[in-house]
Coordinates of C-alpha atoms in Angstrom, one line a residue:
X1 CA -63.9 -6.3 -59.8
X2 CA -63.1 -2.8 -58.5
X3 CA -63.6 0.2 -60.9
X4 CA -61.1 2.3 -59.0
X5 CA -58.0 3.3 -61.0
X6 CA -55.8 4.6 -58.2
X7 CA -55.7 4.1 -54.5
X8 CA -53.8 6.8 -52.6
X9 CA -52.5 5.4 -49.3
X10 CA -51.7 7.9 -46.6
X11 CA -50.3 6.6 -43.3
X12 CA -50.0 9.3 -40.7
X13 CA -49.1 9.7 -37.0
X14 CA -48.7 12.9 -35.0
X15 CA -48.6 15.2 -38.1
X16 CA -51.4 17.7 -37.3
X17 CA -49.2 20.6 -38.6
X18 CA -48.9 19.0 -42.1
X19 CA -51.7 16.5 -42.8
X20 CA -54.1 19.1 -44.2
X21 CA -51.5 20.2 -46.8
X22 CA -50.9 16.6 -47.7
X23 CA -54.6 16.0 -48.3
X24 CA -55.1 19.3 -50.2
X25 CA -52.3 18.3 -52.6
X26 CA -54.1 15.0 -53.3
X27 CA -57.4 16.7 -53.8
X28 CA -55.8 19.2 -56.2
X29 CA -54.8 16.4 -58.7
X30 CA -56.2 16.7 -62.2
X31 CA -56.9 13.1 -62.8
X32 CA -59.3 11.7 -65.5
X33 CA -59.8 8.3 -63.7
X34 CA -61.3 7.2 -60.5
X35 CA -59.5 7.6 -57.2
X36 CA -59.9 6.7 -53.5
X37 CA -57.8 8.1 -50.7
X38 CA -57.3 5.9 -47.6
X39 CA -56.0 7.9 -44.7
X40 CA -54.9 5.9 -41.6
X41 CA -54.2 7.9 -38.5
X42 CA -52.4 5.6 -36.0
X43 CA -54.1 6.9 -32.8
X44 CA -52.2 10.2 -32.8
X45 CA -52.0 12.0 -29.5
X46 CA -52.6 15.3 -31.2
X47 CA -55.3 16.6 -33.6
X48 CA -54.2 14.6 -36.6
X49 CA -57.2 12.2 -36.2
X50 CA -59.7 15.0 -35.9
X51 CA -58.4 16.6 -39.1
X52 CA -58.5 13.3 -41.0
X53 CA -62.1 12.8 -39.9
X54 CA -63.0 16.4 -41.0
X55 CA -61.6 15.8 -44.5
X56 CA -63.6 12.5 -44.7
X57 CA -66.8 14.3 -43.8
X58 CA -66.1 17.0 -46.4
X59 CA -65.1 14.7 -49.2
X60 CA -66.9 11.4 -48.5
X61 CA -66.7 10.1 -52.1
X62 CA -62.9 10.4 -52.2
X63 CA -61.4 10.3 -48.7
X64 CA -61.8 7.3 -46.5
X65 CA -60.7 8.1 -43.0
X66 CA -59.5 5.3 -40.7
X67 CA -58.7 6.6 -37.2
X68 CA -57.3 3.9 -35.0
X69 CA -58.6 3.6 -31.5
X70 CA -55.2 2.2 -30.4
X71 CA -51.7 2.5 -31.9
X72 CA -50.8 -0.3 -34.3
X73 CA -47.3 0.8 -35.2
X74 CA -46.3 2.2 -38.6
X75 CA -46.0 -1.2 -40.4
X76 CA -49.3 -2.6 -39.2
X77 CA -51.1 0.6 -39.9
X78 CA -49.7 0.7 -43.5
X79 CA -50.5 -3.0 -44.0
X80 CA -54.1 -2.6 -43.0
X81 CA -54.5 0.3 -45.4
X82 CA -53.0 -1.7 -48.2
X83 CA -55.5 -4.6 -47.5
X84 CA -58.3 -2.1 -48.0
X85 CA -57.0 -0.5 -51.2
X86 CA -59.1 -1.4 -54.3
X87 CA -57.2 0.5 -57.0
X88 CA -55.4 -1.0 -60.0
X89 CA -52.5 1.2 -59.0
X90 CA -51.1 2.4 -55.7
X91 CA -49.7 5.8 -54.9
X92 CA -48.2 6.4 -51.5
X93 CA -47.6 9.6 -49.6
X94 CA -46.7 10.1 -45.9
X95 CA -48.7 12.5 -43.8
X96 CA -46.0 15.3 -43.7
X97 CA -45.1 15.3 -47.4
X98 CA -47.1 16.8 -50.3
X99 CA -47.5 16.7 -54.1
X100 CA -46.3 19.8 -56.0
X101 CA -47.5 18.7 -59.5
X102 CA -51.2 18.6 -60.1
X103 CA -50.7 16.2 -63.0
X104 CA -48.7 13.7 -61.0
X105 CA -51.3 10.9 -61.0
X106 CA -52.3 11.5 -64.6
X107 CA -48.8 11.3 -66.0
X108 CA -47.8 8.3 -64.0
X109 CA -51.1 6.5 -64.8
X110 CA -50.6 7.1 -68.5
X111 CA -47.0 5.8 -68.4
X112 CA -48.0 2.6 -66.6
X113 CA -51.0 2.0 -68.9
X114 CA -48.7 2.3 -72.0
X115 CA -45.9 0.3 -70.5
X116 CA -47.4 -3.0 -69.1
X117 CA -44.0 -4.5 -68.6
X118 CA -43.2 -2.0 -65.9
X119 CA -44.3 -2.5 -62.3
X120 CA -43.6 1.0 -60.9
X121 CA -42.6 4.5 -61.8
X122 CA -41.0 7.3 -59.7
X123 CA -40.4 11.0 -60.1
X124 CA -38.2 13.7 -58.6
X125 CA -38.7 15.4 -55.3
X126 CA -37.8 18.7 -53.8
X127 CA -36.8 18.9 -50.1
X128 CA -38.6 21.3 -47.8
X129 CA -38.2 22.2 -44.1
X130 CA -41.0 22.4 -41.5
X131 CA -42.0 25.8 -42.9
X132 CA -42.4 24.5 -46.5
X133 CA -39.3 26.3 -47.6
X134 CA -37.3 24.5 -50.3
X135 CA -33.8 23.5 -49.1
X136 CA -31.8 23.2 -52.4
X137 CA -28.6 22.8 -50.5
X138 CA -29.8 19.6 -48.9
X139 CA -30.9 18.2 -52.2
X140 CA -27.4 17.6 -53.4
X141 CA -26.9 15.2 -50.5
X142 CA -30.1 13.3 -51.0
X143 CA -29.8 12.1 -54.5
X144 CA -31.8 9.6 -56.6
X145 CA -31.1 7.6 -59.7
X146 CA -31.2 9.3 -63.1
X147 CA -34.0 9.2 -65.7
X148 CA -34.8 5.9 -67.4
X149 CA -35.0 2.4 -66.2
X150 CA -33.9 1.9 -62.6
X151 CA -31.5 -1.0 -62.2
X152 CA -29.9 -3.2 -59.5
X153 CA -26.7 -1.4 -60.2
X154 CA -28.4 1.9 -59.2
X155 CA -29.5 0.2 -56.0
X156 CA -26.1 -1.2 -55.4
X157 CA -24.7 2.4 -55.6
X158 CA -27.2 3.2 -52.8
X159 CA -29.5 5.3 -55.1
X160 CA -33.2 4.9 -54.8
X161 CA -35.5 5.6 -57.8
X162 CA -37.3 8.3 -55.8
X163 CA -38.8 9.4 -52.6
X164 CA -42.0 7.6 -51.3
X165 CA -44.3 10.5 -52.3
X166 CA -43.1 10.3 -55.9
X167 CA -44.0 6.6 -56.3
X168 CA -46.7 4.9 -58.3
X169 CA -47.1 1.1 -58.3
X170 CA -49.0 -1.6 -60.1
X171 CA -51.1 -3.0 -57.3
X172 CA -50.5 -6.7 -58.2
X173 CA -46.8 -6.2 -58.2
X174 CA -46.8 -4.2 -55.0
X175 CA -48.5 -7.1 -53.2
X176 CA -45.5 -9.2 -54.0
X177 CA -43.7 -7.1 -51.3
X178 CA -45.7 -9.1 -48.8
X179 CA -44.1 -12.3 -50.1
X180 CA -40.8 -10.9 -48.7
X181 CA -42.5 -9.7 -45.5
X182 CA -44.2 -13.1 -45.0
X183 CA -40.9 -14.9 -45.5
X184 CA -39.4 -12.6 -42.8
X185 CA -42.3 -13.2 -40.4
X186 CA -42.1 -17.0 -40.9
X187 CA -38.4 -17.1 -40.4
X188 CA -37.5 -18.0 -44.0
X189 CA -35.5 -14.8 -44.1
X190 CA -33.7 -13.8 -40.9
X191 CA -34.0 -10.0 -41.2
X192 CA -34.3 -7.5 -38.3
X193 CA -33.3 -4.1 -39.6
X194 CA -34.3 -3.9 -43.3
X195 CA -38.0 -3.2 -43.0
X196 CA -37.6 0.2 -44.7
X197 CA -38.2 1.9 -48.0
X198 CA -35.1 0.2 -49.3
X199 CA -36.6 -3.2 -48.7
X200 CA -39.8 -2.1 -50.5
X201 CA -37.8 -0.9 -53.5
X202 CA -35.7 -4.0 -53.6
X203 CA -38.8 -6.2 -53.5
X204 CA -40.5 -4.2 -56.3
X205 CA -37.3 -4.4 -58.4
X206 CA -37.5 -8.2 -58.0
X207 CA -41.1 -8.1 -59.3
X208 CA -40.3 -6.4 -62.6
X209 CA -39.0 -3.3 -64.4
X210 CA -39.0 0.1 -62.6
X211 CA -39.0 3.5 -64.3
X212 CA -37.6 6.8 -63.2
X213 CA -38.8 10.2 -64.5
X214 CA -37.1 13.5 -64.1
X215 CA -40.5 15.2 -63.6
X216 CA -40.8 16.9 -60.1
X217 CA -43.8 15.4 -58.4
X218 CA -43.4 15.8 -54.6
X219 CA -42.0 17.7 -51.7
X220 CA -40.2 15.6 -49.1
X221 CA -40.2 17.2 -45.6
X222 CA -36.7 16.8 -44.1
X223 CA -36.6 17.8 -40.5
X224 CA -33.7 17.4 -38.1
X225 CA -35.5 18.0 -34.8
X226 CA -35.3 15.5 -31.9
X227 CA -38.9 16.4 -31.0
X228 CA -40.2 15.7 -34.5
X229 CA -41.9 12.5 -35.6
X230 CA -40.1 12.5 -39.0
X231 CA -37.8 9.6 -39.9
X232 CA -34.9 11.9 -40.6
X233 CA -35.0 13.4 -37.2
X234 CA -34.8 10.0 -35.5
X235 CA -32.3 8.3 -37.8
X236 CA -30.5 10.5 -40.3
X237 CA -27.4 11.5 -38.4
X238 CA -24.2 9.7 -37.5
X239 CA -24.1 7.8 -34.3
X240 CA -22.8 4.4 -33.1
X241 CA -26.4 3.1 -33.1
X242 CA -27.3 4.4 -36.5
X243 CA -24.1 3.3 -38.2
X244 CA -24.4 -0.2 -36.7
X245 CA -27.9 -0.5 -38.0
X246 CA -26.9 0.8 -41.4
X247 CA -24.1 -1.7 -41.8
X248 CA -26.3 -4.6 -40.7
X249 CA -29.1 -3.4 -43.0
X250 CA -26.8 -3.7 -46.0
X251 CA -26.1 -7.3 -45.1
X252 CA -29.8 -8.0 -44.7
X253 CA -30.7 -6.3 -48.0
X254 CA -28.2 -8.6 -49.7
X255 CA -30.1 -11.6 -48.2
X256 CA -33.4 -10.2 -49.4
X257 CA -31.9 -9.6 -52.9
X258 CA -30.9 -13.3 -53.1
X259 CA -34.4 -14.3 -52.0
X260 CA -36.0 -12.3 -54.9
X261 CA -33.4 -13.4 -57.4
X262 CA -31.3 -10.3 -57.7
X263 CA -27.5 -10.0 -57.5
X264 CA -26.4 -7.4 -54.9
X265 CA -23.1 -6.7 -53.4
X266 CA -22.5 -3.7 -51.1
X267 CA -18.8 -4.2 -50.6
X268 CA -17.8 -1.0 -52.3
X269 CA -20.2 0.9 -50.0
X270 CA -18.6 -1.0 -47.0
X271 CA -15.2 0.4 -48.0
X272 CA -16.7 3.9 -48.1
X273 CA -18.3 3.4 -44.6
X274 CA -14.9 2.2 -43.3
X275 CA -13.5 5.6 -44.2
X276 CA -16.5 7.4 -42.7
X277 CA -15.9 5.5 -39.4
X278 CA -12.3 6.6 -39.5
X279 CA -13.3 10.2 -40.0
X280 CA -15.8 10.1 -37.1
X281 CA -13.3 8.7 -34.5
X282 CA -13.6 11.8 -32.4
X283 CA -17.4 11.1 -32.0
X284 CA -16.9 7.5 -30.8
X285 CA -14.9 5.7 -28.2
X286 CA -12.3 3.1 -29.0
X287 CA -14.6 0.1 -28.5
X288 CA -17.3 1.6 -30.7
X289 CA -14.9 2.2 -33.5
X290 CA -13.6 -1.4 -33.3
X291 CA -17.1 -2.7 -33.1
X292 CA -18.2 -0.9 -36.3
X293 CA -15.1 -2.0 -38.1
X294 CA -15.8 -5.6 -37.0
X295 CA -19.4 -5.4 -38.3
X296 CA -18.1 -3.9 -41.6
X297 CA -15.6 -6.7 -42.1
X298 CA -17.7 -9.6 -41.0
X299 CA -20.6 -8.7 -43.3
X300 CA -18.5 -8.1 -46.4
X301 CA -18.7 -10.7 -49.2
X302 CA -15.0 -10.7 -50.2
X303 CA -12.9 -10.8 -47.1
X304 CA -9.6 -10.9 -49.0
X305 CA -10.5 -7.9 -51.1
X306 CA -11.6 -6.0 -48.0
X307 CA -8.3 -6.8 -46.2
X308 CA -6.3 -5.6 -49.2
X309 CA -8.3 -2.4 -49.2
X310 CA -7.6 -1.7 -45.5
X311 CA -3.9 -2.5 -45.8
X312 CA -3.6 -0.2 -48.9
X313 CA -5.5 2.6 -47.2
X314 CA -3.2 2.3 -44.1
X315 CA -0.1 2.4 -46.3
X316 CA -1.3 5.5 -48.2
X317 CA -2.1 7.2 -44.8
X318 CA 1.4 6.6 -43.5
X319 CA 3.0 7.8 -46.8
X320 CA 0.9 11.1 -46.6
X321 CA 1.9 11.9 -43.0

């Protein structure tokens, strides 16, 4: 049996500008237990792999560098890292984020040790740009659930318990995420778009109780640059493609929720998205607008209620003209 308390899993790709700061923030942790840091560089075309190797040579008892000779893709890279993790608990952080609280691991470890009925705990995050400058104005638009127990109602309101770098999981519960992934791979769940942090949180929520703390633990790097490798740069803006995927993802998350035994209904969010699509008409052509509205309607759970909403919205619009 492993004597490692916490495995820190770092999946990275093309993040030479940030990976050293990420690893330094891990090494700065004041943790009383045992720790391993698994860093998987997915065959980056820049110097990320060299930096990861350098840290492995400098801190061989803590950092375990895994530099891929060929690109596996984000999911396979992460899955392989998880298969090698030996800790009782799992803490994840992406290669461009960093921890801002040196007691992050200690505080979350103590909470989980004293609350065996919880499977995960999250904290708050600040948002920074590519120059590590805090962007408080952005934080009001990227909100998370409040302090206390995180619930399916929070999830239904499209609130996550926290950003990935603020998370801390019980390893046994985290491995249940693979039950969902396996069901998807074997065709028991027909899901194409929902392999995201939201699927992970939903799977964990199905495994047990989740806690949310108001302590600030991490910095989430939010970059809107088409040349950046960050998720936000590639996906976090309105477009026909992104909105289509978003609407379909809600439908697929509802299927995953049913699989893990959780009630989930995104119809209120669908109504909100209907209004968003209307507001963005100028950015779309007629056929794109109609396609998005069709997806919105077809995926909703209560067709009658949705139709009533659309009719009432149209009536109010006419009366206000």
